[in-house]
Structure formats: structure tokens, C-alpha cells
Amino acid sequence: MTLNLPASPLRRRNCFVILGFALFVPLCLFVLFSVPDVNTEQLLVQRLAELQIRLQYLDSVYRIRQEDLQKLTEYIDVVLLSQNSTGVTLVNPNTSLTNDVKHLVKNMTGLNAAYGINPSFVVRFSTSYYFLPHLLDDPFSLRLAYMLSKGRAGVSLVMGIPTVKREKQSYLMDTLQNLLEGMNSAEANDTLIVVFVAETDLQYVLHVARQIETRYPAQVESGLIEVISPSPSYYPDFEKLRLTLGDSRERVKWRSKQNLDFAFLMSYAQPKGTFYVQLEDDILAKPQYVTEMKNFALDKTSKKEPWFVLDFCQLGFIGKMFKSAELPWLITFFQMFYNDKPVDWLLDHLLYTKICNYEKNNDVCKKEKAKLWIRYKPSLFQHIGTHSSLKGKMQKLKDKQFGKVPLFIPHNNPEADVTSSIKHYKQYTLKRAYLGETFFWGLLPQPDDQLTFTFSSPVLLKRYYFRSGNADHPADKFYNTTVEVLPVEMPRNITKLAYNLTSDGYVLVGKFDSVGIASGVVDEVLGKIRTLRLYIHSDSDNWAILSEIHIQDE
Ligand SMILES: *[C@@H]1O[C@H](CO)[C@@H](O)[C@H](O)[C@H]1NC(C)=O
Ligand SMILES: *[C@@H]1O[C@H](CO)[C@@H](O)[C@H](O)[C@H]1NC(C)=O
Ligand SMILES: *[C@@H]1O[C@H](CO)[C@@H](O)[C@H](O)[C@H]1NC(C)=O
Ligand SMILES: *[C@@H]1O[C@H](CO)[C@@H](O)[C@H](O)[C@H]1NC(C)=O
Ligand SMILES: *[C@@H]1O[C@H](CO)[C@@H](O)[C@H](O)[C@H]1NC(C)=O
Ligand SMILES: *[C@@H]1O[C@H](CO)[C@@H](O)[C@H](O)[C@H]1NC(C)=O
Ligand SMILES: *[C@@H]1O[C@H](CO)[C@@H](O)[C@H](O)[C@H]1NC(C)=O
């Protein structure tokens, strides 16, 4: 598919008005003929606000279609005109001229000036192609190089997550896990997550897409998660950028690319939902963040408070919500100044340009901006990474408004004797972690290290759930680690059941995945279990944290 980058605006048409009526009239009738109590009234006000914004969004989608239509019409005009070999363009006979003008034209016969009415010349507003002339070098520059999508559209909330190859740890999978865990099924139904892999190495893009589909097959299948990547010719020659703001070439490249990435991602996301939220690939979210964001936006709209940005995180460009209909403002602005300023400055400058009076002092401007850029407290998003993708630029910024993030989740587990061959750090012992008092924090795991849980009386194990890493140390996961159980009595037909046995008689039942979670059910055929263990197969560059241990018996 190709992208529609914004160009000149166009008129609405009748059918749009009809669409508006179709949406509003039944609602108004409903309002008139029901006697709402306070609750339903509130609900209606919110629903009305929702419809209002949705209409704006549909309008913007409609404009894109109109633009396509206009381009097509221009093209047809050119084809028709070029069929006339005389090479002179005359006044279109059907143009309705007033009598005065007709008269005037008659009096001008023989003059070139008489032929000037309704020429076939079309003014082209130089937008995308002027600011990004390299896009003309390749007809495929605005195509996607990669797309994993079920074509979900018309949702309330689209979340854009740009991601790049990181030298150190990538937190993309942790971010997705966290975003999905914070949604219920109704929220998931009304949301779209677009992962924008901003890399031209197709092999890497495929690696990310495969990782996502393997970990979240249901969410990819339902259309909740999409993965896209731009064509390599979308990017200019980064070596030829102007060095601006006195920054190093590396930094100029990094921030210029970020501007272009945001513009692309926003252009892709714009027609897919009512609201757009910009996120990053190394964040945590509060539970129910989808509903909180949506309600906040609808509340502002129903109270007729104008807004341009709703800000759900104090950091950089994280958690900034826009109406999809208004994204072209940002997209065009980013294209114009991509080489000049970092993306978060541009957002600020755009608002300044939109509303500040140059002749009034800065305080007045700040107040005016705060009316359109509304901050939500407490923050809904927080950074988890400590390394930025820009080499050497540490990103220890944390949002102070976010509050404390739980570092472990306690559970009641069956009584057991626990041991670990991995040395623990400070008071973070496995025993305390098993009892739900803290998390386990072990130093550099080695191959053949094991954590064992031997039950005081053997249990019929139903489910197990282990989560490694935590918000402060997301990279401290268990890598290449299996979950194994030792039954009291091995079923005789174990080989027929195709279970994998270890040399010391344990049955392999699961392993830690790319997000650092191991969970599963244990086949009741195995009967009562004496011991469960986590077995490490290779050494790790990181320490290892177990932040959740849940063993369900009964
Ligand atoms: C081309 O346009 C001229 C001027 O309108 C007209 O007289 C002529 O018939 C046209 N020729 C054709 C082939 O349409
Ligand atoms: C001009 O108007 C006539 C009558 O309304 C119509 O039949 C014809 O198709 C029109 N021609 C053009 C080029 O629009
Ligand atoms: C026609 O043009 C001539 C020369 O420009 C002008 O003097 C004359 O008044 C015009 N006639 C009409 C009817 O406009
Ligand atoms: C989600 O959407 C599907 C398909 O449209 C529907 O069957 C399901 O009931 C929806 N679930 C919720 C919780 O809205
Ligand atoms: C294996 O044995 C168990 C109990 O001894 C029985 O429930 C199960 O059906 C058997 N499975 C196969 C594949 O023979
Ligand atoms: C046993 O190991 C084989 C090969 O590694 C694997 O394909 C199979 O899924 C494993 N079976 C179980 C029950 O884990
Ligand atoms: C896991 O460990 C085994 C044994 O050391 C090794 O062969 C395998 O390559 C490792 N797998 C990964 C994904 O690191």
C-alpha cells in the first residue's frame, strides 16, 4: 500500500452531510424521547462527544479520498486535452460566464488575453515532495517495505510504537506485553497497535515481525497488532544533512530520522482510528490506560474545551494523544523542519506558531499553550529502558508523576523447600520471593544452574507461572531456561506420551519465552509432583530476577 501524505485541503460534499445526519438524528430523537437520569445523561453526553470526534475523523478520511479523486480528475483532464492536437486551450464552452464577461471576451477576439479563462494549468502546492525531494527518486518511496496487518480500522485508539535496532537490550517485547496486560477484551477490540520498525534491513524487520507473531498469535490474528516498515528510499541520504543546532553528525542523523519516522507512522495510522497516541518501545503503562485516555479525551470534547495535545506522560514524545483528523498539522510540520529541530521541540514550536502572540510576553504564551496542551495526572506511561538507541546517550529520565511501579507480584504457593545454585544479591533470596515478600535477584546465571522447589507434600500441579525481570531491571530475565518437573511416580507409558525426559529423570514441561515469562499447565497424567525446577542452559550477560512465582495445585 502507499501512503497519503497531506496536501491541499478540499471541500466537503453532500454525502458527508447525509452521513452526519444519519449519525446524529437517531441520537437526538433518542435524547428527546427518553427521560434520562443523571447516569444515562452523562453517558449520552460522552457518546455525543465520541460521535463528534468520530465525525471529524471520518471527515479527514473523506478528504484523503477526495484528494485521490481530484488527482484522478486532473489526470483525466490532461489526457483529454492532450488529444486535441491544435495545442490551444480555449474557454470551456460549458463554463457559465456572466453576460458582461461574455461581452468582454467577444470584444477581445484576436488577443491572447481572451484565451486565458479556465486554462488547464493546475497550481501544485509543494508539500511532501518539496521538503523531501528524494522521494521523487523512486516511485516506491512512499510504499511500505513490510506490512503485517489484518486491516483493522475504525477503532477509537491507534497507538504508534516506533522501534529501531538497539545495541544493548531491546524492550519492545516487554513494552507490548505490558500494553496488552493493561487492556481488557473490550479495550483490545477498540484499539490498534502499530509497531513501526524504522529499519531498512528487511531481515531485521522480519525478525521482529516473527518474534511478535510467535509471542502474540491471537493479537496479530485479530488485527490488534500490526507491524510495518518503510521503503528504504523513504529516507534521504543522511550523510548529506545540514548540521544544525551545533549538534554532532550522529545526533543530527538520529533526530532527523526520528522526525521522518514519526511523520511516516502518523500518516499510516491517521485513517485507522479516531485518536492517535504516540508511544515508544521502552515503556510501561498503567492498567486501564486505554479507557482512561479515551474518557479524558471525550470529557474535554463534551465540555467543549478545545485541545490539540492530551499529554499522558511528562517525558519527550511519550503518551501524547492527538485527534487523528489533526495529524496532518504535525506530519507537515515534521517534514518541513525535520533537519532543523528534534521532534519534541517541533511539537512545542507548532503550538507556539498556532496560538502565541509574538508581541505579548512569554507568560501569556505559556498560558495559551497550556489550554491546548493539556496534561493528565498522574502519568499513565513510564520509561523502562536505561539505554537510548542513540549510542552513548543514556536515558535515565523517569516520569515523577507516574508513581511507584510494583517490582514483584506476590502469590500464595504450596509449602516447599526452595534452593538456588545461583548466588542471590543482598536480601533478595529465592525463599523470600517464593513466600511473596520480595523478588529473587541472582548474580550471573551459568549453564546447569538450577532453582528447585521441592514440595513438602507432593502436589497435583495445575498451572505454573514465572515472570522474570522487573520494571527497574527489565533485562534481568531468565534466558534459555526450561521448566521441569519430577513426578512421584513416572507414568509407565511416558515415552508414548512424547514427553522429553532429562538424564536425571525430570519431565520437561515448558520454558521462558522472549518476554521472560514461563507459564503453562501440567498434564494430570504425570500425577503428583515432588519437585519443580528451573534449569538454566546457557550463561547470561545479565543478572536474573524472578518477580512473580505462582504455583497452583488443588
Ligand atoms: C480542438 O480544439 C479546437 C478549439 O476548440 C476545435 O476547434 C477543434 O475542433 C478541436 N479538435 C479536436 C480534434 O477535437
Ligand atoms: C456541456 O453541456 C452539455 C449540455 O449541458 C453536455 O451535454 C456536455 O456533455 C457538456 N460538455 C462538457 C465538456 O462538459
Ligand atoms: C471594446 O474594446 C475597445 C478597446 O479596448 C474599447 O474601446 C471599447 O469600449 C470596448 N467595447 C465594449 C462594448 O466593451
Ligand atoms: C470483540 O469483537 C468481536 C468481533 O467483532 C466480538 O465478537 C466480541 O464480542 C467483542 N468483544 C468485546 C468484549 O467487545
Ligand atoms: C497413559 O497412562 C495413563 C494412566 O496410567 C492414562 O490415563 C493415559 O490415557 C495413558 N496414555 C496413553 C497415550 O496411553
Ligand atoms: C520434545 O523435544 C522435541 C525436540 O526438541 C520437541 O519437538 C518436542 O516438542 C518436545 N516435546 C515436549 C512435550 O516438550
Ligand atoms: C541454549 O543452551 C543450549 C545448551 O547450551 C545451546 O545449545 C543453545 O544454543 C542455547 N539456546 C539459546 C537460544 O541461547
XYZ file of C-alpha atoms and ligand atoms in Angstrom:
652
model
C 0.000 0.000 0.000
C 1.076 3.603 -0.476
C 0.808 6.468 1.911
C -1.275 9.566 1.540
C 0.839 12.375 2.865
C -1.240 15.501 3.376
C -1.537 18.125 0.645
C -4.076 20.838 -0.072
C -7.476 20.709 1.709
C -10.693 20.055 -0.191
C -14.378 20.781 0.058
C -16.833 18.515 1.790
C -19.643 17.043 -0.221
C -23.263 16.366 0.331
C -22.905 12.748 1.159
C -20.866 13.755 4.112
C -23.689 15.881 5.441
C -26.004 12.925 4.960
C -23.603 10.747 6.932
C -23.675 13.310 9.701
C -27.456 13.269 9.743
C -27.535 9.519 9.767
C -25.417 9.523 12.893
C -26.976 12.433 14.740
C -30.710 12.359 14.032
C -31.410 8.968 15.665
C -29.348 10.032 18.638
C -31.182 13.349 19.017
C -34.527 11.563 18.806
C -33.344 9.171 21.445
C -32.342 12.082 23.656
C -35.734 13.737 23.153
C -37.901 10.738 23.894
C -36.112 9.218 26.827
C -36.181 10.634 30.309
C -32.601 10.110 31.331
C -31.414 10.017 34.905
C -28.055 11.583 35.732
C -26.073 8.480 34.800
C -27.560 7.870 31.398
C -27.374 11.588 30.720
C -23.664 11.522 31.438
C -23.340 8.508 29.206
C -25.188 10.266 26.422
C -23.034 13.362 26.692
C -19.988 11.169 26.401
C -21.436 9.244 23.496
C -22.221 12.518 21.746
C -18.649 13.699 22.244
C -17.452 10.397 20.853
C -19.617 10.785 17.760
C -18.478 14.362 17.319
C -14.802 13.405 17.230
C -15.551 10.390 15.113
C -17.192 12.659 12.587
C -14.057 14.792 12.471
C -12.031 11.673 11.869
C -14.361 10.439 9.127
C -14.138 13.878 7.576
C -10.353 13.630 7.425
C -10.562 10.156 5.908
C -13.062 11.529 3.418
C -10.673 14.314 2.464
C -7.995 11.816 1.609
C -10.446 10.059 -0.726
C -11.432 13.410 -2.229
C -7.809 14.202 -2.834
C -7.330 10.937 -4.681
C -10.392 11.768 -6.737
C -9.080 15.221 -7.559
C -5.744 13.842 -8.687
C -7.571 11.371 -10.899
C -9.739 14.136 -12.377
C -6.669 16.239 -13.136
C -5.121 13.272 -14.824
C -8.220 12.654 -16.961
C -8.321 16.357 -17.913
C -4.741 16.233 -19.069
C -5.396 13.111 -21.132
C -8.484 14.664 -22.783
C -6.760 17.949 -23.526
C -3.712 16.341 -24.994
C -5.936 14.541 -27.500
C -6.646 17.878 -29.137
C -3.719 18.472 -31.432
C -4.227 22.187 -32.038
C -2.368 22.860 -28.836
C -4.570 25.828 -27.937
C -6.721 25.683 -24.874
C -9.943 27.538 -25.369
C -12.581 28.565 -22.913
C -14.572 25.529 -21.880
C -17.901 26.094 -23.680
C -19.827 24.888 -20.631
C -18.272 27.383 -18.241
C -21.046 29.632 -17.090
C -19.841 33.125 -17.830
C -21.868 36.173 -16.957
C -23.128 38.231 -19.890
C -20.732 41.027 -19.058
C -17.782 38.706 -19.231
C -19.017 37.123 -22.468
C -19.289 40.576 -23.926
C -15.814 41.455 -22.846
C -14.406 38.291 -24.309
C -16.075 38.985 -27.624
C -14.530 42.470 -27.734
C -11.127 40.893 -27.121
C -11.216 38.495 -30.068
C -7.804 38.162 -31.624
C -5.991 38.978 -28.407
C -4.143 36.267 -26.492
C -5.701 37.618 -23.338
C -9.101 36.293 -24.458
C -7.927 32.716 -24.134
C -6.868 32.952 -20.535
C -10.083 31.799 -18.893
C -10.140 28.311 -17.315
C -6.778 27.096 -18.546
C -5.729 23.566 -17.841
C -2.952 24.785 -15.596
C -3.145 23.462 -12.054
C -1.285 25.024 -9.156
C 0.555 22.429 -7.158
C 1.086 23.050 -3.510
C 4.571 21.909 -2.883
C 4.337 19.883 0.273
C 5.876 16.484 0.828
C 7.866 16.425 -2.382
C 9.267 19.890 -1.904
C 10.506 19.198 1.609
C 11.541 15.641 0.827
C 12.663 15.831 -2.824
C 14.450 12.483 -2.594
C 11.001 10.857 -2.524
C 10.802 11.571 -6.261
C 13.863 9.460 -6.984
C 11.913 6.263 -6.504
C 8.226 5.718 -7.341
C 8.090 3.281 -4.430
C 9.453 5.682 -1.828
C 6.103 6.023 -0.064
C 5.274 2.336 -0.214
C 5.745 0.065 2.711
C 8.630 -2.355 2.562
C 6.852 -4.621 5.013
C 3.354 -4.960 6.416
C 1.830 -7.496 8.797
C -1.777 -6.386 9.092
C -5.326 -7.651 9.199
C -6.541 -4.253 8.056
C -8.253 -3.248 11.270
C -9.677 0.285 11.012
C -12.330 2.487 12.557
C -11.130 1.930 16.134
C -11.125 4.591 18.842
C -7.447 4.457 19.626
C -4.401 3.866 17.463
C -1.079 3.578 19.271
C 2.109 4.073 17.271
C 5.301 2.440 18.520
C 8.433 3.225 16.511
C 11.276 0.801 17.174
C 14.871 0.567 15.973
C 17.684 -1.938 16.344
C 19.364 -1.420 19.700
C 22.978 -2.128 20.510
C 22.085 -3.241 24.006
C 18.807 -4.647 25.165
C 15.558 -4.186 23.194
C 12.495 -3.676 25.360
C 9.939 -3.881 22.567
C 8.540 -7.246 23.664
C 8.346 -6.120 27.297
C 6.532 -2.986 26.155
C 3.990 -4.971 24.126
C 3.479 -7.432 26.956
C 2.814 -4.584 29.337
C 0.465 -2.751 26.972
C -1.545 -5.935 26.333
C -1.718 -6.903 30.003
C -3.154 -3.469 30.761
C -6.136 -3.947 28.402
C -9.369 -5.882 28.826
C -11.027 -7.533 25.838
C -13.408 -4.655 25.115
C -10.466 -2.232 25.089
C -8.459 -4.579 22.907
C -11.362 -4.704 20.453
C -11.371 -0.952 20.052
C -7.614 -0.412 19.737
C -4.864 -0.807 17.177
C -1.162 -1.080 17.994
C 1.128 -0.253 15.081
C 4.738 -1.315 15.545
C 6.817 0.732 13.121
C 10.175 -0.953 12.555
C 12.258 2.012 11.427
C 14.994 -0.073 9.839
C 15.827 -0.740 6.207
C 17.336 -4.144 6.921
C 14.451 -6.373 5.845
C 15.954 -9.337 7.627
C 15.782 -7.460 10.905
C 12.220 -6.323 10.193
C 11.214 -9.932 9.564
C 12.929 -11.000 12.748
C 10.866 -8.511 14.768
C 7.626 -9.452 12.993
C 8.221 -13.156 13.536
C 9.027 -12.593 17.185
C 5.790 -10.651 17.646
C 3.636 -13.167 15.820
C 5.187 -16.087 17.670
C 4.576 -14.445 21.032
C 1.142 -12.925 20.240
C -0.514 -15.061 17.541
C -4.055 -14.241 18.712
C -3.453 -10.492 18.812
C -1.902 -10.497 15.343
C -4.755 -12.641 14.024
C -7.433 -10.376 15.495
C -5.751 -7.338 13.943
C -4.873 -5.718 17.262
C -1.138 -5.661 16.499
C 0.356 -4.597 13.172
C 3.979 -4.434 12.087
C 5.080 -2.115 9.292
C 8.337 -0.848 7.871
C 9.047 1.927 5.336
C 10.704 1.583 1.968
C 14.475 2.285 2.140
C 14.003 5.087 -0.407
C 11.762 6.904 2.069
C 14.912 8.072 3.840
C 17.197 10.763 2.392
C 20.961 10.367 2.300
C 21.638 11.030 5.964
C 25.259 11.902 5.188
C 24.068 14.970 3.285
C 22.006 16.518 6.075
C 22.821 20.055 7.173
C 24.495 20.121 10.561
C 22.125 22.158 12.707
C 21.920 23.470 16.278
C 25.653 22.817 16.658
C 24.959 19.092 17.093
C 27.265 16.260 16.029
C 26.514 14.468 12.758
C 25.391 11.360 14.653
C 22.892 13.343 16.664
C 21.581 15.278 13.656
C 21.078 11.995 11.802
C 19.306 10.431 14.756
C 16.875 13.271 15.378
C 16.213 13.907 11.669
C 15.372 10.268 11.146
C 13.102 10.334 14.174
C 11.116 13.205 12.646
C 10.700 11.319 9.395
C 9.769 8.139 11.240
C 7.056 9.915 13.204
C 5.696 11.542 10.034
C 5.507 8.184 8.276
C 3.951 6.353 11.199
C 1.368 9.094 11.758
C 0.476 9.154 8.059
C -0.043 5.405 8.116
C -2.073 5.496 11.327
C -4.196 8.540 10.535
C -7.060 6.851 8.645
C -7.282 3.915 11.075
C -8.850 5.414 14.180
C -10.291 8.437 15.932
C -7.414 9.185 18.297
C -3.708 8.640 17.853
C -1.266 8.143 20.725
C 2.472 8.284 20.228
C 4.427 5.783 22.294
C 7.979 4.416 22.410
C 9.396 0.909 22.514
C 10.685 1.007 26.083
C 7.739 1.932 28.250
C 5.365 0.704 30.927
C 1.682 1.586 31.127
C -0.797 1.785 33.996
C -3.645 -0.741 33.878
C -6.801 0.557 32.113
C -4.769 3.247 30.375
C -6.866 2.854 27.208
C -10.151 3.712 28.891
C -8.587 6.475 30.976
C -7.151 8.170 27.910
C -10.348 7.803 25.923
C -12.557 9.108 28.715
C -10.291 12.086 29.298
C -10.450 12.997 25.612
C -14.223 12.585 25.449
C -14.671 14.584 28.630
C -12.752 17.531 27.140
C -14.734 17.276 23.954
C -18.133 17.076 25.635
C -17.257 20.132 27.744
C -16.361 21.923 24.508
C -12.825 22.525 25.767
C -10.590 22.807 22.731
C -7.389 20.753 22.791
C -4.586 19.822 20.467
C -2.446 17.529 22.643
C -3.528 15.447 25.602
C -0.396 14.563 27.456
C -0.325 11.320 29.433
C 3.400 11.294 30.216
C 5.851 14.050 31.029
C 8.674 12.521 29.001
C 9.640 13.609 25.487
C 7.025 12.468 22.998
C 5.650 9.540 25.002
C 1.913 9.296 25.628
C 0.912 12.299 23.524
C -2.620 11.975 22.170
C -3.905 13.770 19.071
C -7.130 13.683 17.134
C -6.305 11.692 14.021
C -8.083 14.361 11.981
C -5.464 16.885 13.110
C -2.374 14.771 12.485
C -1.629 16.465 9.121
C -0.573 19.548 11.099
C 2.180 17.549 12.735
C 3.103 15.483 9.704
C 3.640 18.530 7.512
C 5.482 20.418 10.245
C 7.837 17.468 10.818
C 8.522 17.261 7.093
C 9.288 20.965 6.874
C 11.731 21.087 9.768
C 12.939 17.514 10.107
C 16.555 18.532 9.620
C 16.316 21.521 11.955
C 14.887 20.526 15.317
C 14.189 17.454 17.478
C 10.655 16.150 17.261
C 9.559 17.208 20.754
C 10.737 20.784 20.131
C 8.762 20.845 16.907
C 5.584 19.938 18.745
C 6.171 22.872 21.068
C 7.013 25.211 18.180
C 3.904 24.165 16.296
C 1.732 25.164 19.214
C 3.657 28.381 19.628
C 3.135 29.221 15.977
C -0.533 28.298 16.133
C -1.531 30.390 19.124
C 1.127 32.639 20.654
C 1.125 36.362 20.112
C 4.667 37.344 19.224
C 4.151 40.790 20.731
C 2.980 39.559 24.124
C 5.321 38.196 26.744
C 6.196 34.579 27.242
C 3.924 34.013 30.245
C 0.851 34.821 28.203
C 2.060 32.393 25.564
C 2.633 29.655 28.137
C -0.908 30.067 29.427
C -2.344 29.936 25.938
C -0.346 26.809 25.128
C -1.423 25.091 28.332
C -5.033 25.444 27.168
C -4.391 23.350 24.074
C -1.705 21.065 25.525
C -3.428 19.509 28.493
C -1.520 17.392 30.973
C -3.144 14.420 32.658
C -2.056 13.465 36.153
C -0.860 11.093 37.347
C 1.078 9.937 34.278
C -0.019 6.746 32.556
C 3.354 5.873 31.000
C 6.881 5.444 32.269
C 10.255 4.577 30.741
C 11.725 1.180 31.454
C 14.909 1.366 29.423
C 18.172 2.801 30.657
C 19.841 2.869 27.241
C 18.655 5.032 24.360
C 19.129 3.806 20.811
C 21.482 6.757 20.254
C 24.907 5.396 21.157
C 26.174 6.802 24.406
C 23.053 8.797 25.186
C 21.823 7.398 28.464
C 18.138 7.813 29.031
C 17.645 7.684 32.743
C 14.788 10.153 32.624
C 11.860 8.920 34.646
C 8.456 10.468 34.934
C 7.985 11.545 38.545
C 4.224 11.758 38.053
C 3.934 8.053 37.292
C 4.210 6.860 40.873
C 5.757 3.625 42.085
C 5.818 0.550 39.899
C 5.436 -2.777 41.710
C 8.708 -4.709 41.406
C 7.191 -8.077 42.254
C 3.773 -9.725 42.474
C 3.205 -11.990 45.499
C 1.207 -15.241 45.469
C 0.296 -17.984 47.891
C 2.275 -21.054 46.914
C 2.213 -24.597 48.316
C 4.682 -25.143 51.120
C 8.061 -26.112 49.720
C 11.762 -26.299 50.324
C 13.495 -23.995 47.828
C 17.130 -23.942 46.759
C 19.123 -21.989 44.227
C 22.576 -22.645 42.854
C 22.659 -19.001 41.733
C 24.037 -16.721 44.420
C 21.459 -14.145 45.491
C 22.088 -10.415 45.825
C 21.509 -8.740 49.209
C 18.201 -9.742 50.797
C 16.633 -10.890 47.510
C 16.610 -14.614 48.289
C 14.589 -17.236 46.466
C 12.950 -18.275 49.720
C 11.573 -14.781 50.370
C 10.486 -14.495 46.747
C 8.607 -17.797 46.997
C 6.800 -16.512 50.096
C 5.827 -13.327 48.228
C 7.949 -10.971 50.379
C 10.183 -9.626 47.603
C 11.670 -10.706 44.273
C 14.574 -13.091 43.749
C 17.704 -11.438 42.391
C 20.564 -13.725 41.418
C 24.041 -12.973 40.090
C 25.046 -14.045 36.553
C 23.451 -17.455 35.880
C 25.741 -20.167 34.479
C 24.856 -23.256 32.416
C 23.409 -26.051 34.599
C 22.371 -23.671 37.351
C 19.011 -24.594 38.825
C 16.311 -23.250 41.097
C 14.343 -26.060 42.749
C 11.034 -26.123 44.583
C 10.531 -29.394 46.454
C 7.014 -29.592 47.843
C 6.573 -30.578 51.486
C 3.878 -32.967 50.349
C 3.712 -33.795 46.626
C 1.082 -31.786 44.746
C -1.188 -32.266 41.767
C 0.173 -29.356 39.797
C -2.401 -27.474 37.691
C -0.591 -24.376 36.450
C 2.685 -22.632 36.919
C 3.584 -19.006 36.179
C 7.059 -17.497 36.434
C 7.853 -13.933 35.439
C 11.468 -12.829 35.233
C 12.861 -9.290 35.144
C 11.042 -6.287 36.586
C 10.384 -2.647 35.748
C 13.666 -1.425 37.232
C 15.726 -4.182 35.644
C 13.817 -5.469 32.649
C 16.883 -7.128 31.141
C 17.468 -9.305 34.213
C 15.495 -12.189 32.778
C 15.923 -15.918 32.640
C 17.205 -16.711 29.169
C 17.358 -20.237 27.737
C 15.773 -21.678 30.856
C 13.403 -24.644 30.999
C 10.723 -25.636 33.496
C 10.956 -29.267 34.569
C 9.019 -31.453 36.995
C 9.797 -34.644 38.851
C 6.670 -36.818 39.352
C 6.384 -39.039 42.412
C 5.826 -41.939 40.075
C 6.667 -41.795 36.390
C 3.713 -42.966 34.221
C 4.623 -46.237 32.514
C 3.551 -45.019 29.112
C 5.685 -41.811 29.365
C 7.525 -42.456 26.084
C 4.235 -42.904 24.252
C 3.151 -39.522 25.621
C 6.146 -37.990 23.819
C 7.441 -36.222 26.891
C 11.054 -35.131 26.932
C 12.959 -36.512 29.853
C 16.215 -35.167 31.249
C 19.039 -37.551 32.033
C 18.222 -37.247 35.744
C 14.555 -38.153 35.274
C 12.782 -34.783 35.135
C 9.990 -34.138 32.628
C 10.307 -31.015 30.511
C 7.058 -29.025 30.689
C 7.934 -25.528 29.467
C 10.454 -22.753 29.067
C 10.887 -18.994 29.432
C 9.806 -17.032 26.366
C 11.172 -13.865 24.771
C 9.308 -11.681 27.265
C 10.844 -13.591 30.169
C 7.705 -15.445 31.166
C 7.219 -19.171 31.599
C 3.654 -20.347 32.095
C 1.664 -23.438 31.372
C -0.406 -26.323 32.602
C 0.970 -29.625 33.761
C -0.628 -32.734 32.304
C -2.553 -34.566 35.019
C -1.255 -37.822 33.566
C 2.011 -37.023 35.351
C 0.226 -37.391 38.688
C 1.606 -35.927 41.901
C 4.725 -33.806 41.524
C 7.509 -33.924 44.060
C 9.808 -31.213 42.672
C 9.621 -28.414 40.126
C 12.789 -26.761 38.907
C 14.027 -24.011 36.595
C 17.053 -25.202 34.657
C 19.479 -22.736 33.033
C 21.147 -23.895 29.808
C 23.497 -21.087 28.905
C 25.315 -18.255 30.624
C 23.909 -14.741 30.674
C 25.324 -11.218 30.497
C 22.685 -10.138 32.975
C 21.741 -10.949 36.486
C 18.421 -12.739 36.855
C 15.259 -11.632 38.630
C 12.167 -13.687 39.416
C 9.444 -11.130 40.091
C 6.468 -13.481 40.130
C 6.159 -17.125 41.193
C 2.764 -18.768 41.100
C 2.308 -22.486 41.529
C -1.330 -23.605 41.562
C -2.137 -27.047 42.902
C -5.637 -28.030 44.112
C -9.505 21.230 -30.912
O -9.930 22.437 -30.333
C -10.350 23.423 -31.261
C -10.714 24.661 -30.478
O -11.693 24.393 -29.529
C -11.560 22.883 -32.061
O -11.923 23.823 -32.997
C -11.175 21.575 -32.719
O -12.299 21.030 -33.346
C -10.634 20.599 -31.706
N -10.150 19.403 -32.361
C -10.451 18.195 -31.995
C -9.820 17.056 -32.746
O -11.206 17.978 -31.008
C -21.634 20.661 -21.837
O -23.010 20.763 -21.547
C -23.821 19.922 -22.337
C -25.277 20.217 -22.028
O -25.452 20.524 -20.669
C -23.453 18.479 -22.085
O -24.250 17.587 -22.866
C -21.980 18.257 -22.402
O -21.586 16.925 -22.064
C -21.115 19.247 -21.644
N -19.745 19.132 -22.124
C -18.699 19.136 -21.305
C -17.362 19.012 -21.959
O -18.807 19.208 -20.090
C -14.083 47.149 -26.823
O -12.668 47.405 -26.666
C -12.280 48.675 -27.067
C -10.758 48.764 -26.980
O -10.244 48.291 -25.787
C -12.975 49.712 -26.177
O -12.668 50.993 -26.575
C -14.488 49.519 -26.293
O -15.168 50.396 -25.385
C -14.850 48.126 -25.965
N -16.284 47.905 -26.188
C -17.056 47.348 -25.322
C -18.507 47.216 -25.733
O -16.656 46.934 -24.244
C -14.832 -8.025 20.188
O -15.183 -8.089 18.821
C -15.642 -9.345 18.400
C -15.841 -9.323 16.903
O -16.383 -8.104 16.483
C -16.914 -9.650 19.148
O -17.382 -10.941 18.768
C -16.644 -9.634 20.646
O -17.824 -9.836 21.350
C -16.048 -8.324 21.045
N -15.676 -8.407 22.444
C -15.897 -7.433 23.322
C -15.513 -7.691 24.709
O -16.407 -6.379 22.968
C -1.093 -43.364 29.951
O -1.477 -43.809 31.237
C -2.442 -43.021 31.913
C -2.663 -43.539 33.309
O -1.813 -44.583 33.584
C -3.732 -42.987 31.103
O -4.688 -42.147 31.738
C -3.433 -42.475 29.725
O -4.597 -42.500 28.920
C -2.326 -43.257 29.059
N -1.993 -42.622 27.802
C -1.660 -43.276 26.705
C -1.338 -42.422 25.487
O -1.592 -44.470 26.675
C 10.473 -32.728 22.952
O 11.594 -32.294 22.197
C 11.353 -32.202 20.817
C 12.673 -31.844 20.159
O 13.379 -30.927 20.900
C 10.271 -31.157 20.563
O 9.983 -31.060 19.191
C 9.016 -31.559 21.321
O 8.030 -30.537 21.172
C 9.319 -31.765 22.793
N 8.128 -32.257 23.460
C 7.618 -31.717 24.555
C 6.387 -32.337 25.122
O 8.102 -30.723 25.065
C 20.531 -22.814 24.994
O 21.518 -23.616 25.556
C 21.924 -24.732 24.779
C 22.895 -25.553 25.586
O 23.983 -24.764 25.990
C 22.524 -24.219 23.478
O 22.877 -25.305 22.649
C 21.507 -23.344 22.769
O 22.063 -22.754 21.609
C 21.010 -22.236 23.689
N 19.929 -21.552 23.043
C 19.851 -20.226 23.007
C 18.669 -19.649 22.318
O 20.705 -19.490 23.504
